[in-house]
JSON list of C-alpha atoms in Angstrom, two decimals:
[
{"chain": "A", "resi": 143, "resn": "SER", "atom": "CA", "xyz": [0.16, -0.12, -0.06]},
{"chain": "A", "resi": 144, "resn": "ALA", "atom": "CA", "xyz": [0.83, 3.43, -1.27]},
{"chain": "A", "resi": 145, "resn": "THR", "atom": "CA", "xyz": [2.80, 5.26, 2.00]},
{"chain": "A", "resi": 146, "resn": "PRO", "atom": "CA", "xyz": [2.95, 8.97, 0.27]},
{"chain": "A", "resi": 147, "resn": "ALA", "atom": "CA", "xyz": [4.98, 10.64, 2.39]},
{"chain": "A", "resi": 148, "resn": "GLY", "atom": "CA", "xyz": [6.58, 7.54, 4.14]},
{"chain": "A", "resi": 149, "resn": "GLU", "atom": "CA", "xyz": [6.86, 6.72, 7.91]},
{"chain": "A", "resi": 150, "resn": "ASP", "atom": "CA", "xyz": [9.99, 6.63, 10.01]},
{"chain": "A", "resi": 151, "resn": "PRO", "atom": "CA", "xyz": [10.81, 3.43, 11.37]},
{"chain": "A", "resi": 152, "resn": "THR", "atom": "CA", "xyz": [14.11, 5.12, 13.39]},
{"chain": "A", "resi": 153, "resn": "LYS", "atom": "CA", "xyz": [11.49, 6.86, 14.98]},
{"chain": "A", "resi": 154, "resn": "LYS", "atom": "CA", "xyz": [8.79, 4.37, 15.59]},
{"chain": "A", "resi": 155, "resn": "THR", "atom": "CA", "xyz": [7.09, 1.25, 14.99]},
{"chain": "A", "resi": 156, "resn": "VAL", "atom": "CA", "xyz": [6.33, 0.47, 11.00]},
{"chain": "A", "resi": 157, "resn": "LEU", "atom": "CA", "xyz": [4.53, -2.12, 9.91]},
{"chain": "A", "resi": 158, "resn": "ILE", "atom": "CA", "xyz": [6.00, -4.35, 6.03]},
{"chain": "A", "resi": 159, "resn": "GLY", "atom": "CA", "xyz": [3.08, -6.89, 6.32]},
{"chain": "A", "resi": 160, "resn": "LYS", "atom": "CA", "xyz": [1.12, -9.34, 7.86]},
{"chain": "A", "resi": 161, "resn": "ALA", "atom": "CA", "xyz": [1.28, -12.82, 5.45]},
{"chain": "A", "resi": 162, "resn": "GLU", "atom": "CA", "xyz": [-1.75, -14.73, 6.45]},
{"chain": "A", "resi": 163, "resn": "GLY", "atom": "CA", "xyz": [-1.20, -18.17, 5.12]},
{"chain": "A", "resi": 164, "resn": "LYS", "atom": "CA", "xyz": [-3.80, -21.37, 6.72]},
{"chain": "A", "resi": 165, "resn": "ASP", "atom": "CA", "xyz": [-1.94, -22.29, 9.30]},
{"chain": "A", "resi": 166, "resn": "MET", "atom": "CA", "xyz": [1.09, -19.54, 10.69]},
{"chain": "A", "resi": 167, "resn": "SER", "atom": "CA", "xyz": [0.34, -15.76, 9.83]},
{"chain": "A", "resi": 168, "resn": "VAL", "atom": "CA", "xyz": [3.64, -13.84, 9.54]},
{"chain": "A", "resi": 169, "resn": "MET", "atom": "CA", "xyz": [4.10, -10.43, 10.80]},
{"chain": "A", "resi": 170, "resn": "LEU", "atom": "CA", "xyz": [7.32, -7.42, 9.53]},
{"chain": "A", "resi": 171, "resn": "GLU", "atom": "CA", "xyz": [7.94, -4.39, 11.54]},
{"chain": "A", "resi": 172, "resn": "LEU", "atom": "CA", "xyz": [10.40, -2.34, 11.16]},
{"chain": "A", "resi": 173, "resn": "GLU", "atom": "CA", "xyz": [11.30, 0.04, 14.10]},
{"chain": "A", "resi": 174, "resn": "PRO", "atom": "CA", "xyz": [14.44, 1.81, 15.94]},
{"chain": "A", "resi": 175, "resn": "ALA", "atom": "CA", "xyz": [17.00, 0.26, 16.85]},
{"chain": "A", "resi": 176, "resn": "LYS", "atom": "CA", "xyz": [17.55, -1.22, 20.64]},
{"chain": "A", "resi": 177, "resn": "PRO", "atom": "CA", "xyz": [19.54, -2.36, 23.02]},
{"chain": "A", "resi": 178, "resn": "MET", "atom": "CA", "xyz": [18.68, -6.15, 23.66]},
{"chain": "A", "resi": 179, "resn": "TRP", "atom": "CA", "xyz": [19.69, -8.05, 27.27]},
{"chain": "A", "resi": 180, "resn": "MET", "atom": "CA", "xyz": [21.06, -12.03, 25.74]},
{"chain": "A", "resi": 181, "resn": "MET", "atom": "CA", "xyz": [21.90, -14.49, 27.71]},
{"chain": "A", "resi": 182, "resn": "MET", "atom": "CA", "xyz": [25.71, -14.97, 26.89]},
{"chain": "A", "resi": 183, "resn": "GLY", "atom": "CA", "xyz": [28.09, -17.38, 29.15]},
{"chain": "A", "resi": 184, "resn": "GLY", "atom": "CA", "xyz": [25.66, -17.83, 31.87]},
{"chain": "A", "resi": 185, "resn": "SER", "atom": "CA", "xyz": [25.08, -14.26, 32.80]},
{"chain": "A", "resi": 186, "resn": "TRP", "atom": "CA", "xyz": [22.47, -10.79, 31.21]},
{"chain": "A", "resi": 187, "resn": "MET", "atom": "CA", "xyz": [25.05, -9.45, 28.64]},
{"chain": "A", "resi": 188, "resn": "GLU", "atom": "CA", "xyz": [24.12, -5.93, 26.76]},
{"chain": "A", "resi": 189, "resn": "HIS", "atom": "CA", "xyz": [24.09, -6.33, 23.40]},
{"chain": "A", "resi": 190, "resn": "LYS", "atom": "CA", "xyz": [23.99, -2.28, 21.36]},
{"chain": "A", "resi": 191, "resn": "PRO", "atom": "CA", "xyz": [23.60, -1.77, 18.09]},
{"chain": "A", "resi": 192, "resn": "GLY", "atom": "CA", "xyz": [26.29, -1.85, 16.22]},
{"chain": "A", "resi": 193, "resn": "ALA", "atom": "CA", "xyz": [27.45, 1.13, 14.27]},
{"chain": "A", "resi": 194, "resn": "GLY", "atom": "CA", "xyz": [25.13, 1.83, 11.77]},
{"chain": "A", "resi": 195, "resn": "GLU", "atom": "CA", "xyz": [22.42, -0.54, 13.25]},
{"chain": "A", "resi": 196, "resn": "VAL", "atom": "CA", "xyz": [19.54, 1.96, 13.00]},
{"chain": "A", "resi": 197, "resn": "TYR", "atom": "CA", "xyz": [16.57, -0.60, 12.51]},
{"chain": "A", "resi": 198, "resn": "HIS", "atom": "CA", "xyz": [14.86, -3.60, 14.70]},
{"chain": "A", "resi": 199, "resn": "VAL", "atom": "CA", "xyz": [13.48, -6.01, 12.04]},
{"chain": "A", "resi": 200, "resn": "GLU", "atom": "CA", "xyz": [11.01, -7.62, 13.84]},
{"chain": "A", "resi": 201, "resn": "VAL", "atom": "CA", "xyz": [8.83, -10.24, 13.31]},
{"chain": "A", "resi": 202, "resn": "LYS", "atom": "CA", "xyz": [6.13, -12.13, 15.08]},
{"chain": "A", "resi": 203, "resn": "PRO", "atom": "CA", "xyz": [4.79, -15.94, 13.90]},
{"chain": "A", "resi": 204, "resn": "VAL", "atom": "CA", "xyz": [1.69, -15.80, 14.19]},
{"chain": "A", "resi": 205, "resn": "ASP", "atom": "CA", "xyz": [-1.43, -19.34, 14.72]},
{"chain": "A", "resi": 206, "resn": "PRO", "atom": "CA", "xyz": [-3.90, -17.82, 13.20]},
{"chain": "A", "resi": 207, "resn": "GLY", "atom": "CA", "xyz": [-6.32, -20.87, 15.41]},
{"chain": "A", "resi": 208, "resn": "SER", "atom": "CA", "xyz": [-5.07, -19.61, 18.62]},
{"chain": "A", "resi": 209, "resn": "GLY", "atom": "CA", "xyz": [-3.19, -15.84, 17.96]},
{"chain": "A", "resi": 210, "resn": "THR", "atom": "CA", "xyz": [-0.76, -16.97, 19.68]},
{"chain": "A", "resi": 211, "resn": "ARG", "atom": "CA", "xyz": [2.72, -16.61, 19.14]},
{"chain": "A", "resi": 212, "resn": "ILE", "atom": "CA", "xyz": [5.35, -19.41, 17.93]},
{"chain": "A", "resi": 213, "resn": "SER", "atom": "CA", "xyz": [7.96, -20.31, 19.83]},
{"chain": "A", "resi": 214, "resn": "TYR", "atom": "CA", "xyz": [10.99, -22.19, 20.06]},
{"chain": "A", "resi": 215, "resn": "ALA", "atom": "CA", "xyz": [11.43, -21.74, 15.86]},
{"chain": "A", "resi": 216, "resn": "VAL", "atom": "CA", "xyz": [14.18, -20.90, 13.91]},
{"chain": "A", "resi": 217, "resn": "VAL", "atom": "CA", "xyz": [13.35, -17.33, 12.04]},
{"chain": "A", "resi": 218, "resn": "LYS", "atom": "CA", "xyz": [16.10, -15.65, 9.05]},
{"chain": "A", "resi": 219, "resn": "PHE", "atom": "CA", "xyz": [15.19, -13.08, 8.35]},
{"chain": "A", "resi": 220, "resn": "LYS", "atom": "CA", "xyz": [16.73, -11.81, 4.02]},
{"chain": "A", "resi": 221, "resn": "GLY", "atom": "CA", "xyz": [16.36, -8.35, 3.24]},
{"chain": "A", "resi": 222, "resn": "VAL", "atom": "CA", "xyz": [18.12, -7.67, -0.51]},
{"chain": "A", "resi": 223, "resn": "ASN", "atom": "CA", "xyz": [18.11, -4.06, -1.79]},
{"chain": "A", "resi": 224, "resn": "ARG", "atom": "CA", "xyz": [17.08, -5.33, -5.54]},
{"chain": "A", "resi": 225, "resn": "ASP", "atom": "CA", "xyz": [18.36, -0.87, -6.46]},
{"chain": "A", "resi": 226, "resn": "ASN", "atom": "CA", "xyz": [21.85, -1.47, -5.29]},
{"chain": "A", "resi": 227, "resn": "GLY", "atom": "CA", "xyz": [22.58, -5.56, -5.18]},
{"chain": "A", "resi": 228, "resn": "LYS", "atom": "CA", "xyz": [22.93, -5.73, -1.23]},
{"chain": "A", "resi": 229, "resn": "SER", "atom": "CA", "xyz": [22.09, -7.92, 0.96]},
{"chain": "A", "resi": 230, "resn": "VAL", "atom": "CA", "xyz": [21.39, -8.25, 4.41]},
{"chain": "A", "resi": 231, "resn": "GLU", "atom": "CA", "xyz": [20.54, -11.24, 6.45]},
{"chain": "A", "resi": 232, "resn": "GLY", "atom": "CA", "xyz": [21.08, -12.80, 9.56]},
{"chain": "A", "resi": 233, "resn": "GLU", "atom": "CA", "xyz": [19.31, -15.40, 12.11]},
{"chain": "A", "resi": 234, "resn": "LEU", "atom": "CA", "xyz": [16.84, -12.91, 14.59]},
{"chain": "A", "resi": 235, "resn": "HIS", "atom": "CA", "xyz": [16.76, -13.76, 18.36]},
{"chain": "A", "resi": 236, "resn": "ALA", "atom": "CA", "xyz": [13.94, -14.97, 20.25]},
{"chain": "A", "resi": 237, "resn": "MET", "atom": "CA", "xyz": [12.51, -11.78, 21.93]},
{"chain": "A", "resi": 238, "resn": "TRP", "atom": "CA", "xyz": [10.54, -10.35, 24.43]},
{"chain": "A", "resi": 239, "resn": "GLY", "atom": "CA", "xyz": [9.37, -7.00, 24.92]},
{"chain": "A", "resi": 240, "resn": "GLY", "atom": "CA", "xyz": [6.41, -4.42, 25.25]},
{"chain": "A", "resi": 241, "resn": "SER", "atom": "CA", "xyz": [4.91, -6.19, 22.28]},
{"chain": "A", "resi": 242, "resn": "GLY", "atom": "CA", "xyz": [5.24, -9.66, 23.48]},
{"chain": "A", "resi": 243, "resn": "LEU", "atom": "CA", "xyz": [7.26, -12.47, 22.16]},
{"chain": "A", "resi": 244, "resn": "HIS", "atom": "CA", "xyz": [8.77, -12.04, 19.36]},
{"chain": "A", "resi": 245, "resn": "TYR", "atom": "CA", "xyz": [12.33, -12.56, 16.99]},
{"chain": "A", "resi": 246, "resn": "ALA", "atom": "CA", "xyz": [14.30, -9.93, 16.30]},
{"chain": "A", "resi": 247, "resn": "LEU", "atom": "CA", "xyz": [17.97, -8.22, 14.89]},
{"chain": "A", "resi": 248, "resn": "ASN", "atom": "CA", "xyz": [19.58, -4.78, 14.80]},
{"chain": "A", "resi": 249, "resn": "SER", "atom": "CA", "xyz": [20.29, -4.12, 10.91]},
{"chain": "A", "resi": 250, "resn": "ALA", "atom": "CA", "xyz": [21.87, -1.09, 9.28]},
{"chain": "A", "resi": 251, "resn": "LEU", "atom": "CA", "xyz": [19.84, -2.64, 6.10]},
{"chain": "A", "resi": 252, "resn": "ALA", "atom": "CA", "xyz": [21.72, -1.72, 3.16]},
{"chain": "A", "resi": 253, "resn": "GLY", "atom": "CA", "xyz": [19.98, 1.48, 2.07]},
{"chain": "A", "resi": 254, "resn": "ASP", "atom": "CA", "xyz": [17.42, 3.12, 0.47]},
{"chain": "A", "resi": 255, "resn": "GLY", "atom": "CA", "xyz": [15.73, 0.95, -2.21]},
{"chain": "A", "resi": 256, "resn": "ALA", "atom": "CA", "xyz": [13.40, -1.37, -3.36]},
{"chain": "A", "resi": 257, "resn": "TYR", "atom": "CA", "xyz": [13.68, -4.18, -1.04]},
{"chain": "A", "resi": 258, "resn": "LEU", "atom": "CA", "xyz": [12.90, -7.80, -1.37]},
{"chain": "A", "resi": 259, "resn": "ALA", "atom": "CA", "xyz": [12.33, -8.97, 2.33]},
{"chain": "A", "resi": 260, "resn": "THR", "atom": "CA", "xyz": [12.60, -13.17, 2.81]},
{"chain": "A", "resi": 261, "resn": "VAL", "atom": "CA", "xyz": [10.72, -14.47, 5.83]},
{"chain": "A", "resi": 262, "resn": "THR", "atom": "CA", "xyz": [11.93, -18.31, 7.28]},
{"chain": "A", "resi": 263, "resn": "VAL", "atom": "CA", "xyz": [10.46, -19.04, 10.35]},
{"chain": "A", "resi": 264, "resn": "GLU", "atom": "CA", "xyz": [11.63, -23.13, 10.22]},
{"chain": "A", "resi": 265, "resn": "ALA", "atom": "CA", "xyz": [9.44, -26.18, 12.76]},
{"chain": "A", "resi": 266, "resn": "PRO", "atom": "CA", "xyz": [9.83, -25.18, 16.04]},
{"chain": "A", "resi": 267, "resn": "THR", "atom": "CA", "xyz": [10.95, -27.35, 18.37]},
{"chain": "A", "resi": 268, "resn": "PHE", "atom": "CA", "xyz": [7.74, -27.26, 20.71]},
{"chain": "A", "resi": 269, "resn": "THR", "atom": "CA", "xyz": [6.01, -30.47, 21.75]},
{"chain": "A", "resi": 270, "resn": "ARG", "atom": "CA", "xyz": [2.73, -31.06, 20.01]},
{"chain": "A", "resi": 271, "resn": "SER", "atom": "CA", "xyz": [-1.38, -32.53, 21.49]},
{"chain": "A", "resi": 272, "resn": "PRO", "atom": "CA", "xyz": [-1.86, -35.08, 18.60]},
{"chain": "A", "resi": 273, "resn": "SER", "atom": "CA", "xyz": [-4.92, -32.89, 17.15]},
{"chain": "A", "resi": 274, "resn": "ASP", "atom": "CA", "xyz": [-1.57, -30.07, 16.29]},
{"chain": "A", "resi": 275, "resn": "LYS", "atom": "CA", "xyz": [1.17, -33.34, 15.39]},
{"chain": "A", "resi": 276, "resn": "ASP", "atom": "CA", "xyz": [1.46, -31.85, 11.30]},
{"chain": "A", "resi": 277, "resn": "LYS", "atom": "CA", "xyz": [1.77, -28.42, 12.26]},
{"chain": "A", "resi": 278, "resn": "TRP", "atom": "CA", "xyz": [4.24, -26.68, 11.21]},
{"chain": "A", "resi": 279, "resn": "MET", "atom": "CA", "xyz": [6.44, -29.09, 10.37]},
{"chain": "A", "resi": 280, "resn": "LYS", "atom": "CA", "xyz": [7.91, -27.38, 6.74]},
{"chain": "A", "resi": 281, "resn": "PRO", "atom": "CA", "xyz": [8.83, -24.09, 7.04]},
{"chain": "A", "resi": 282, "resn": "VAL", "atom": "CA", "xyz": [7.04, -21.11, 6.31]},
{"chain": "A", "resi": 283, "resn": "VAL", "atom": "CA", "xyz": [8.75, -18.95, 3.95]},
{"chain": "A", "resi": 284, "resn": "ALA", "atom": "CA", "xyz": [6.59, -15.03, 3.48]},
{"chain": "A", "resi": 285, "resn": "GLN", "atom": "CA", "xyz": [7.95, -12.84, 1.25]},
{"chain": "A", "resi": 286, "resn": "PHE", "atom": "CA", "xyz": [7.39, -9.15, 2.09]},
{"chain": "A", "resi": 287, "resn": "SER", "atom": "CA", "xyz": [8.29, -5.49, -0.43]},
{"chain": "A", "resi": 288, "resn": "PHE", "atom": "CA", "xyz": [9.25, -2.33, 1.18]},
{"chain": "A", "resi": 289, "resn": "THR", "atom": "CA", "xyz": [10.51, 1.03, 0.11]},
{"chain": "A", "resi": 290, "resn": "LEU", "atom": "CA", "xyz": [12.73, 2.73, 1.68]},
{"chain": "A", "resi": 291, "resn": "LYS", "atom": "CA", "xyz": [13.34, 6.81, 0.20]},
{"chain": "A", "resi": 292, "resn": "SER", "atom": "CA", "xyz": [15.63, 9.54, 2.71]},
{"chain": "A", "resi": 293, "resn": "GLY", "atom": "CA", "xyz": [15.31, 6.34, 4.92]},
{"chain": "A", "resi": 294, "resn": "LEU", "atom": "CA", "xyz": [11.67, 6.21, 4.83]},
{"chain": "A", "resi": 295, "resn": "VAL", "atom": "CA", "xyz": [9.20, 3.15, 4.58]},
{"chain": "A", "resi": 296, "resn": "THR", "atom": "CA", "xyz": [7.29, 5.14, 1.88]},
{"chain": "A", "resi": 297, "resn": "ASP", "atom": "CA", "xyz": [5.44, 1.38, 0.48]},
{"chain": "A", "resi": 298, "resn": "ARG", "atom": "CA", "xyz": [5.01, -2.07, 1.39]},
{"chain": "A", "resi": 299, "resn": "ALA", "atom": "CA", "xyz": [3.55, -4.82, 0.16]},
{"chain": "A", "resi": 300, "resn": "VAL", "atom": "CA", "xyz": [2.69, -8.76, 1.28]},
{"chain": "A", "resi": 301, "resn": "LEU", "atom": "CA", "xyz": [4.18, -10.93, -1.50]},
{"chain": "A", "resi": 302, "resn": "SER", "atom": "CA", "xyz": [3.84, -15.02, -0.92]},
{"chain": "A", "resi": 303, "resn": "ILE", "atom": "CA", "xyz": [3.58, -16.77, 1.84]},
{"chain": "A", "resi": 304, "resn": "SER", "atom": "CA", "xyz": [3.57, -20.64, 1.40]}
]
């Protein structure tokens, strides 16, 4: 959907899109980079955004039947800037914050341009009831597009989920 004036993901949360699948919906947001407290070496340590990491890539995988966020999954993000050919990718960290359970990664992205973003949610490792034993046994891949122009998100779309 077009956002003529653009929205600044370094100042507020910007929804890129919510891909709706049969057994999972995947929401992708960009927001200001933030420190994350992580368990490292048996103690809590602050992991601050690195140089240039101005965005916090946030993914929320949800079971549409119960509305529950899906935990114990490996979630990966890849953003390809189709204008300059550069890409960024990484495994997102499971995180608890103001929006509840989500997966996140601070990133600089790859400059202004039109992006193809791919979010992969691998099969979660939690135990399941017999009626849910076949849910989420294969990775779910959601694709989004968005444009950064002068650092602002000017348009975005959900492309697919499979």
